[in-house]
Coordinates of C-alpha atoms in Angstrom, one line a residue:
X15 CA 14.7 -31.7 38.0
X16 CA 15.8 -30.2 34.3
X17 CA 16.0 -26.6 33.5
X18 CA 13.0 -26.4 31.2
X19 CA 15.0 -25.1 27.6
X20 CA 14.7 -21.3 26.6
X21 CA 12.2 -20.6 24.1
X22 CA 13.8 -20.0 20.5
X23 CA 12.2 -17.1 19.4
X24 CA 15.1 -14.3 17.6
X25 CA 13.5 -11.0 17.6
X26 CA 15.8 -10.0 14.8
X27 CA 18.6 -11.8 12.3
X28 CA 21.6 -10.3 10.2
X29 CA 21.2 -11.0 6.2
X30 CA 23.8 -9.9 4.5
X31 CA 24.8 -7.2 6.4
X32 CA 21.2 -6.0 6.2
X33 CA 19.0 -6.2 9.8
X34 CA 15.8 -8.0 9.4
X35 CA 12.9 -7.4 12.2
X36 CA 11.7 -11.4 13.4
X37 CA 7.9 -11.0 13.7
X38 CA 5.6 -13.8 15.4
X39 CA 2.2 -13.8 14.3
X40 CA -1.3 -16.0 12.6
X41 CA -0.1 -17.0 9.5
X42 CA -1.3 -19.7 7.3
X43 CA 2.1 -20.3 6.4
X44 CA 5.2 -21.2 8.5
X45 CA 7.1 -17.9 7.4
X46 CA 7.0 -15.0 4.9
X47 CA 9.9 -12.9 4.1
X48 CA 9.3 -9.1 3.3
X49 CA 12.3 -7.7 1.4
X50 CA 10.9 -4.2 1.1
X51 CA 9.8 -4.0 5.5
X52 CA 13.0 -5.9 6.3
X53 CA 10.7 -8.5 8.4
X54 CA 10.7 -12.0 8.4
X55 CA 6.9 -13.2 9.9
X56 CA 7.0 -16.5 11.3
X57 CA 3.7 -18.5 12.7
X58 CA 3.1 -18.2 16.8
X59 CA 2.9 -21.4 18.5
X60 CA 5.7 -23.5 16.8
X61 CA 7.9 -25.7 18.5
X62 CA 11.9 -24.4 18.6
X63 CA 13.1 -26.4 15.7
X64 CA 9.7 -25.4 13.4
X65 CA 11.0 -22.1 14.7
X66 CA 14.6 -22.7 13.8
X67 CA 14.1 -24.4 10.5
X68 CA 11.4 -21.3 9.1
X69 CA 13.4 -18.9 9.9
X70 CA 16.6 -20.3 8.4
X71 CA 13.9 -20.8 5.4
X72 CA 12.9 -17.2 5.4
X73 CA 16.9 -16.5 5.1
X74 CA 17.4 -18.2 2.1
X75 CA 14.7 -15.8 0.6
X76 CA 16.3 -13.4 1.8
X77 CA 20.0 -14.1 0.7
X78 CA 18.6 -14.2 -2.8
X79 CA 17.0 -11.0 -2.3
X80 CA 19.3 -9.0 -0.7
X81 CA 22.1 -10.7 -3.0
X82 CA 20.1 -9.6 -5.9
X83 CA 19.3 -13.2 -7.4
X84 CA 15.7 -13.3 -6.3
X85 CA 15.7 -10.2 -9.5
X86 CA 17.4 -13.1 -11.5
X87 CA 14.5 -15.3 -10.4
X88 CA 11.8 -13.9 -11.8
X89 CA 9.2 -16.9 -11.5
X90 CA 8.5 -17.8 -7.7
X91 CA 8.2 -21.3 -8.0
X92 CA 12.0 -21.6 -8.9
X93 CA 13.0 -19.5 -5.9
X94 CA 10.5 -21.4 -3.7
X95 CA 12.6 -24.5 -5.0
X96 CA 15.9 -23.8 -4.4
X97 CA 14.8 -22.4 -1.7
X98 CA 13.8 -26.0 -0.5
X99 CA 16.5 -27.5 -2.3
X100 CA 18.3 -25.5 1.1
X101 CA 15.8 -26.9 3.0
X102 CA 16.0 -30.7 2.6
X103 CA 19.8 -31.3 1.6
X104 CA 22.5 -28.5 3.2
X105 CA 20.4 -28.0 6.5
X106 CA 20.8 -31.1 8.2
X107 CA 24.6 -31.0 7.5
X108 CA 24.5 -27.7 9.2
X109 CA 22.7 -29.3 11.9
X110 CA 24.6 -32.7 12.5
X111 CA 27.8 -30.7 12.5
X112 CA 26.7 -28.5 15.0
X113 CA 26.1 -30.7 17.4
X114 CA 29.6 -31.8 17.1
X115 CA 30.8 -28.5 18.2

């Protein structure tokens, strides 16, 4: 019979040299990022790879943030969108050439 796989649940990721706490709670959204707690929040209940992918999400936020652009960004939808931008074209690179490794 299969090992059942480990739950993907971080308790805490490096940005930037800067420790952020990984928080699972309700949330109406998949993730929030909290530059000024040093927390990422992401939803209870998700699957490893809804997991994976909103908190990879949450560290773009926090990338721009701790790198200083998200003071660059000053309107949220922008950020939000290359934040996506991320999302839907470089992260499945990252992921297909992982599993090459």
């Amino acid at each position: 019979m299969p090992r059942p796989k480990n739950k993907y649940a971080p308790t805490s990721i490096e940005v930037g040299g800067v420790t952020f706490k990984i928080v699972y709670k309700d949330l109406d959204d998949f993730g929030q990022m909290d530059i000024d707690k040093k927390t990422i929040f992401i939803r209870k209940g998700m699957s490893n790879e809804e997991n994976f992918d909103t908190l990879m999400h949450e560290c773009v936020h926090a990338c721009l943030a701790v790198g200083g652009m998200s003071y660059a960004i000053d309107e949220e939808k922008i950020e939000e969108g290359v934040t996506r931008c991320l999302d839907n074209l470089l992260f499945p690179i990252y992921k297909e050439e992982i599993k090459k490794l």
